[in-house]
Amino acid sequence: MAGASGAEPIDTANGDERSVASKRGLAVTSSAIAGTMKIPAGEADVSHSFTADVTPFVSAGKPITLHTAGLHMHTRGTTARASVLPAAGGDECLLDLPEWDFHWQGAFELEQPVVVNAGDRIKIECRWDNSLENQPIVNGKPTPPMELNWGES
């Protein structure tokens, strides 16, 4: 599983919450990514992307087979994409969500399993709308925009 915006690990068998390899896949969490994903208050179109090298999580050079992928962007996400960048080149799409919906934060089963090898990278691309018009409504009024990090208020 590949995750964005602070996705939780799918398994903590090795006790490492930065990224976890298991029989089901690989989870990339916020602590695995250097830096942050700041989403400034009032901005209508904020994008962030990052990549994570899977090499440290490939045990004894054995590839990881991904069966699911998921993204996590809370309520202000607008678009998201997760892909594998093979060391040999190219871009293999895992998930492409051109119109984000908060209720899509679960894992999606891939049509075909994707094999990830040492040297490959997971790439996450996300966009958010943190404009006044896209704020939560409380007591019939939108809340004021505030800076977000990883999509969370």
PDB file of C-alpha atoms in Angstrom:
ATOM      1  CA  MET A   1       0.000   0.000   0.000  1.00  0.00           C
ATOM      2  CA  ALA A   2       1.292   3.456  -0.762  1.00  0.00           C
ATOM      3  CA  GLY A   3      -0.093   6.290   1.256  1.00  0.00           C
ATOM      4  CA  ALA A   4       0.074  10.031   1.301  1.00  0.00           C
ATOM      5  CA  SER A   5      -0.638  12.773   3.772  1.00  0.00           C
ATOM      6  CA  GLY A   6       0.421  10.797   6.777  1.00  0.00           C
ATOM      7  CA  ALA A   7      -0.963   7.426   5.842  1.00  0.00           C
ATOM      8  CA  GLU A   8      -0.705   4.897   8.633  1.00  0.00           C
ATOM      9  CA  PRO A   9       1.356   1.735   8.233  1.00  0.00           C
ATOM     10  CA  ILE A  10      -0.551  -1.374   7.267  1.00  0.00           C
ATOM     11  CA  ASP A  11       1.577  -3.539   9.520  1.00  0.00           C
ATOM     12  CA  THR A  12       4.146  -2.835  12.229  1.00  0.00           C
ATOM     13  CA  ALA A  13       5.701  -6.278  12.344  1.00  0.00           C
ATOM     14  CA  ASN A  14       9.233  -4.887  12.353  1.00  0.00           C
ATOM     15  CA  GLY A  15       8.375  -1.982  14.671  1.00  0.00           C
ATOM     16  CA  ASP A  16       9.471   0.634  12.118  1.00  0.00           C
ATOM     17  CA  GLU A  17       6.659   3.135  11.550  1.00  0.00           C
ATOM     18  CA  ARG A  18       8.534   5.013   8.801  1.00  0.00           C
ATOM     19  CA  SER A  19       7.692   2.442   6.164  1.00  0.00           C
ATOM     20  CA  VAL A  20       6.626  -1.133   6.535  1.00  0.00           C
ATOM     21  CA  ALA A  21       7.092  -4.027   4.139  1.00  0.00           C
ATOM     22  CA  SER A  22       4.794  -7.011   4.527  1.00  0.00           C
ATOM     23  CA  LYS A  23       3.203  -9.729   2.425  1.00  0.00           C
ATOM     24  CA  ARG A  24       0.499  -7.196   1.521  1.00  0.00           C
ATOM     25  CA  GLY A  25       2.704  -4.321   0.409  1.00  0.00           C
ATOM     26  CA  LEU A  26       4.459  -1.195   1.479  1.00  0.00           C
ATOM     27  CA  ALA A  27       3.121   1.772   3.443  1.00  0.00           C
ATOM     28  CA  VAL A  28       4.787   5.160   3.293  1.00  0.00           C
ATOM     29  CA  THR A  29       3.989   7.361   6.288  1.00  0.00           C
ATOM     30  CA  SER A  30       4.585  11.039   6.998  1.00  0.00           C
ATOM     31  CA  SER A  31       7.614  10.286   9.166  1.00  0.00           C
ATOM     32  CA  ALA A  32       9.275   8.558   6.186  1.00  0.00           C
ATOM     33  CA  ILE A  33       9.273  11.793   4.209  1.00  0.00           C
ATOM     34  CA  ALA A  34      11.777  14.539   4.961  1.00  0.00           C
ATOM     35  CA  GLY A  35       9.997  17.857   5.353  1.00  0.00           C
ATOM     36  CA  THR A  36       6.326  18.619   5.413  1.00  0.00           C
ATOM     37  CA  MET A  37       3.348  19.208   3.169  1.00  0.00           C
ATOM     38  CA  LYS A  38       2.293  22.695   4.208  1.00  0.00           C
ATOM     39  CA  ILE A  39      -1.006  23.860   2.753  1.00  0.00           C
ATOM     40  CA  PRO A  40      -1.232  27.648   3.235  1.00  0.00           C
ATOM     41  CA  ALA A  41      -4.454  29.217   4.484  1.00  0.00           C
ATOM     42  CA  GLY A  42      -6.634  30.598   1.695  1.00  0.00           C
ATOM     43  CA  GLU A  43      -4.778  28.877  -1.178  1.00  0.00           C
ATOM     44  CA  ALA A  44      -7.080  27.267  -3.750  1.00  0.00           C
ATOM     45  CA  ASP A  45      -4.534  25.043  -5.515  1.00  0.00           C
ATOM     46  CA  VAL A  46      -1.595  23.686  -3.522  1.00  0.00           C
ATOM     47  CA  SER A  47       0.421  20.753  -4.819  1.00  0.00           C
ATOM     48  CA  HIS A  48       3.081  18.560  -3.272  1.00  0.00           C
ATOM     49  CA  SER A  49       4.885  15.506  -4.536  1.00  0.00           C
ATOM     50  CA  PHE A  50       7.541  13.255  -3.098  1.00  0.00           C
ATOM     51  CA  THR A  51       9.235   9.968  -3.739  1.00  0.00           C
ATOM     52  CA  ALA A  52      10.374   7.243  -1.373  1.00  0.00           C
ATOM     53  CA  ASP A  53      13.060   4.706  -2.225  1.00  0.00           C
ATOM     54  CA  VAL A  54      11.890   1.201  -1.336  1.00  0.00           C
ATOM     55  CA  THR A  55      15.408  -0.289  -1.258  1.00  0.00           C
ATOM     56  CA  PRO A  56      15.765  -0.186   2.564  1.00  0.00           C
ATOM     57  CA  PHE A  57      12.581  -2.229   2.873  1.00  0.00           C
ATOM     58  CA  VAL A  58      13.300  -4.940   0.334  1.00  0.00           C
ATOM     59  CA  SER A  59      14.445  -7.888   2.433  1.00  0.00           C
ATOM     60  CA  ALA A  60      17.489  -9.753   1.051  1.00  0.00           C
ATOM     61  CA  GLY A  61      16.832  -8.319  -2.399  1.00  0.00           C
ATOM     62  CA  LYS A  62      13.447 -10.058  -2.669  1.00  0.00           C
ATOM     63  CA  PRO A  63      10.878  -7.855  -4.436  1.00  0.00           C
ATOM     64  CA  ILE A  64       7.678  -6.661  -2.798  1.00  0.00           C
ATOM     65  CA  THR A  65       4.380  -7.403  -4.507  1.00  0.00           C
ATOM     66  CA  LEU A  66       1.783  -4.658  -4.064  1.00  0.00           C
ATOM     67  CA  HIS A  67      -1.832  -5.787  -4.075  1.00  0.00           C
ATOM     68  CA  THR A  68      -3.450  -2.605  -2.770  1.00  0.00           C
ATOM     69  CA  ALA A  69      -2.829   1.146  -2.830  1.00  0.00           C
ATOM     70  CA  GLY A  70      -4.436   3.956  -0.887  1.00  0.00           C
ATOM     71  CA  LEU A  71      -4.142   7.693  -0.364  1.00  0.00           C
ATOM     72  CA  HIS A  72      -5.203   9.845   2.572  1.00  0.00           C
ATOM     73  CA  MET A  73      -5.877  13.584   2.153  1.00  0.00           C
ATOM     74  CA  HIS A  74      -8.760  14.484   4.486  1.00  0.00           C
ATOM     75  CA  THR A  75     -11.477  16.877   3.276  1.00  0.00           C
ATOM     76  CA  ARG A  76      -9.478  19.460   1.330  1.00  0.00           C
ATOM     77  CA  GLY A  77      -7.788  17.125  -1.136  1.00  0.00           C
ATOM     78  CA  THR A  78      -8.711  17.632  -4.792  1.00  0.00           C
ATOM     79  CA  THR A  79      -6.565  15.218  -6.842  1.00  0.00           C
ATOM     80  CA  ALA A  80      -4.046  12.506  -6.051  1.00  0.00           C
ATOM     81  CA  ARG A  81      -1.826  10.021  -7.830  1.00  0.00           C
ATOM     82  CA  ALA A  82       0.446   7.233  -6.595  1.00  0.00           C
ATOM     83  CA  SER A  83       2.885   5.417  -8.847  1.00  0.00           C
ATOM     84  CA  VAL A  84       5.954   3.224  -8.908  1.00  0.00           C
ATOM     85  CA  LEU A  85       9.059   4.606 -10.598  1.00  0.00           C
ATOM     86  CA  PRO A  86      11.076   1.529 -11.604  1.00  0.00           C
ATOM     87  CA  ALA A  87      14.857   1.890 -11.396  1.00  0.00           C
ATOM     88  CA  ALA A  88      15.002   0.972 -15.097  1.00  0.00           C
ATOM     89  CA  GLY A  89      12.769   3.959 -15.954  1.00  0.00           C
ATOM     90  CA  GLY A  90       9.107   4.606 -16.549  1.00  0.00           C
ATOM     91  CA  ASP A  91       6.118   5.327 -14.337  1.00  0.00           C
ATOM     92  CA  GLU A  92       3.606   2.622 -13.366  1.00  0.00           C
ATOM     93  CA  CYS A  93       0.379   4.126 -12.026  1.00  0.00           C
ATOM     94  CA  LEU A  94      -1.019   2.561  -8.860  1.00  0.00           C
ATOM     95  CA  LEU A  95      -3.860   5.034  -8.234  1.00  0.00           C
ATOM     96  CA  ASP A  96      -5.063   8.090 -10.127  1.00  0.00           C
ATOM     97  CA  LEU A  97      -7.855  10.015  -8.411  1.00  0.00           C
ATOM     98  CA  PRO A  98      -8.575  13.120 -10.517  1.00  0.00           C
ATOM     99  CA  GLU A  99     -11.539  14.146  -8.323  1.00  0.00           C
ATOM    100  CA  TRP A 100     -10.754  13.352  -4.685  1.00  0.00           C
ATOM    101  CA  ASP A 101     -13.535  12.350  -2.300  1.00  0.00           C
ATOM    102  CA  PHE A 102     -12.973  12.157   1.472  1.00  0.00           C
ATOM    103  CA  HIS A 103     -14.636   8.729   1.566  1.00  0.00           C
ATOM    104  CA  TRP A 104     -11.988   7.244  -0.750  1.00  0.00           C
ATOM    105  CA  GLN A 105      -9.305   7.113   1.951  1.00  0.00           C
ATOM    106  CA  GLY A 106      -9.331   3.335   2.180  1.00  0.00           C
ATOM    107  CA  ALA A 107      -7.205   0.869   0.276  1.00  0.00           C
ATOM    108  CA  PHE A 108      -8.033  -0.054  -3.296  1.00  0.00           C
ATOM    109  CA  GLU A 109      -7.233  -3.490  -4.659  1.00  0.00           C
ATOM    110  CA  LEU A 110      -5.072  -3.207  -7.761  1.00  0.00           C
ATOM    111  CA  GLU A 111      -6.368  -4.844 -10.943  1.00  0.00           C
ATOM    112  CA  GLN A 112      -2.980  -6.553 -11.302  1.00  0.00           C
ATOM    113  CA  PRO A 113      -0.365  -6.900  -8.536  1.00  0.00           C
ATOM    114  CA  VAL A 114       2.656  -4.628  -9.018  1.00  0.00           C
ATOM    115  CA  VAL A 115       6.155  -5.884  -8.220  1.00  0.00           C
ATOM    116  CA  VAL A 116       8.492  -3.378  -6.560  1.00  0.00           C
ATOM    117  CA  ASN A 117      12.245  -4.071  -6.558  1.00  0.00           C
ATOM    118  CA  ALA A 118      15.254  -2.597  -4.807  1.00  0.00           C
ATOM    119  CA  GLY A 119      16.066   0.700  -6.507  1.00  0.00           C
ATOM    120  CA  ASP A 120      12.430   1.422  -7.370  1.00  0.00           C
ATOM    121  CA  ARG A 121      10.673   4.423  -5.855  1.00  0.00           C
ATOM    122  CA  ILE A 122       7.104   5.156  -4.827  1.00  0.00           C
ATOM    123  CA  LYS A 123       5.881   8.572  -6.016  1.00  0.00           C
ATOM    124  CA  ILE A 124       2.957  10.442  -4.492  1.00  0.00           C
ATOM    125  CA  GLU A 125       1.416  13.579  -6.046  1.00  0.00           C
ATOM    126  CA  CYS A 126      -1.355  15.449  -4.216  1.00  0.00           C
ATOM    127  CA  ARG A 127      -3.331  18.671  -4.639  1.00  0.00           C
ATOM    128  CA  TRP A 128      -5.492  20.526  -2.102  1.00  0.00           C
ATOM    129  CA  ASP A 129      -7.996  23.383  -2.030  1.00  0.00           C
ATOM    130  CA  ASN A 130      -7.667  25.330   1.228  1.00  0.00           C
ATOM    131  CA  SER A 131      -9.609  28.384  -0.012  1.00  0.00           C
ATOM    132  CA  LEU A 132     -12.315  30.116   2.013  1.00  0.00           C
ATOM    133  CA  GLU A 133     -14.917  28.471  -0.245  1.00  0.00           C
ATOM    134  CA  ASN A 134     -13.655  24.972   0.669  1.00  0.00           C
ATOM    135  CA  GLN A 135     -13.641  25.253   4.475  1.00  0.00           C
ATOM    136  CA  PRO A 136     -15.765  23.136   6.812  1.00  0.00           C
ATOM    137  CA  ILE A 137     -19.168  24.599   7.676  1.00  0.00           C
ATOM    138  CA  VAL A 138     -19.763  24.999  11.429  1.00  0.00           C
ATOM    139  CA  ASN A 139     -23.079  26.401  12.686  1.00  0.00           C
ATOM    140  CA  GLY A 140     -23.974  27.378   9.127  1.00  0.00           C
ATOM    141  CA  LYS A 141     -20.780  29.360   8.486  1.00  0.00           C
ATOM    142  CA  PRO A 142     -17.441  28.413   6.905  1.00  0.00           C
ATOM    143  CA  THR A 143     -14.579  28.286   9.366  1.00  0.00           C
ATOM    144  CA  PRO A 144     -11.694  30.655   8.615  1.00  0.00           C
ATOM    145  CA  PRO A 145      -8.905  29.133   6.529  1.00  0.00           C
ATOM    146  CA  MET A 146      -5.814  28.077   8.470  1.00  0.00           C
ATOM    147  CA  GLU A 147      -2.487  26.594   7.444  1.00  0.00           C
ATOM    148  CA  LEU A 148      -2.615  22.815   7.279  1.00  0.00           C
ATOM    149  CA  ASN A 149       0.147  20.227   7.323  1.00  0.00           C
ATOM    150  CA  TRP A 150      -0.361  16.842   5.632  1.00  0.00           C
ATOM    151  CA  GLY A 151      -4.001  17.835   5.023  1.00  0.00           C
ATOM    152  CA  GLU A 152      -4.889  17.870   8.709  1.00  0.00           C
ATOM    153  CA  SER A 153      -6.145  20.896  10.600  1.00  0.00           C
TER     154      SER A 153
END
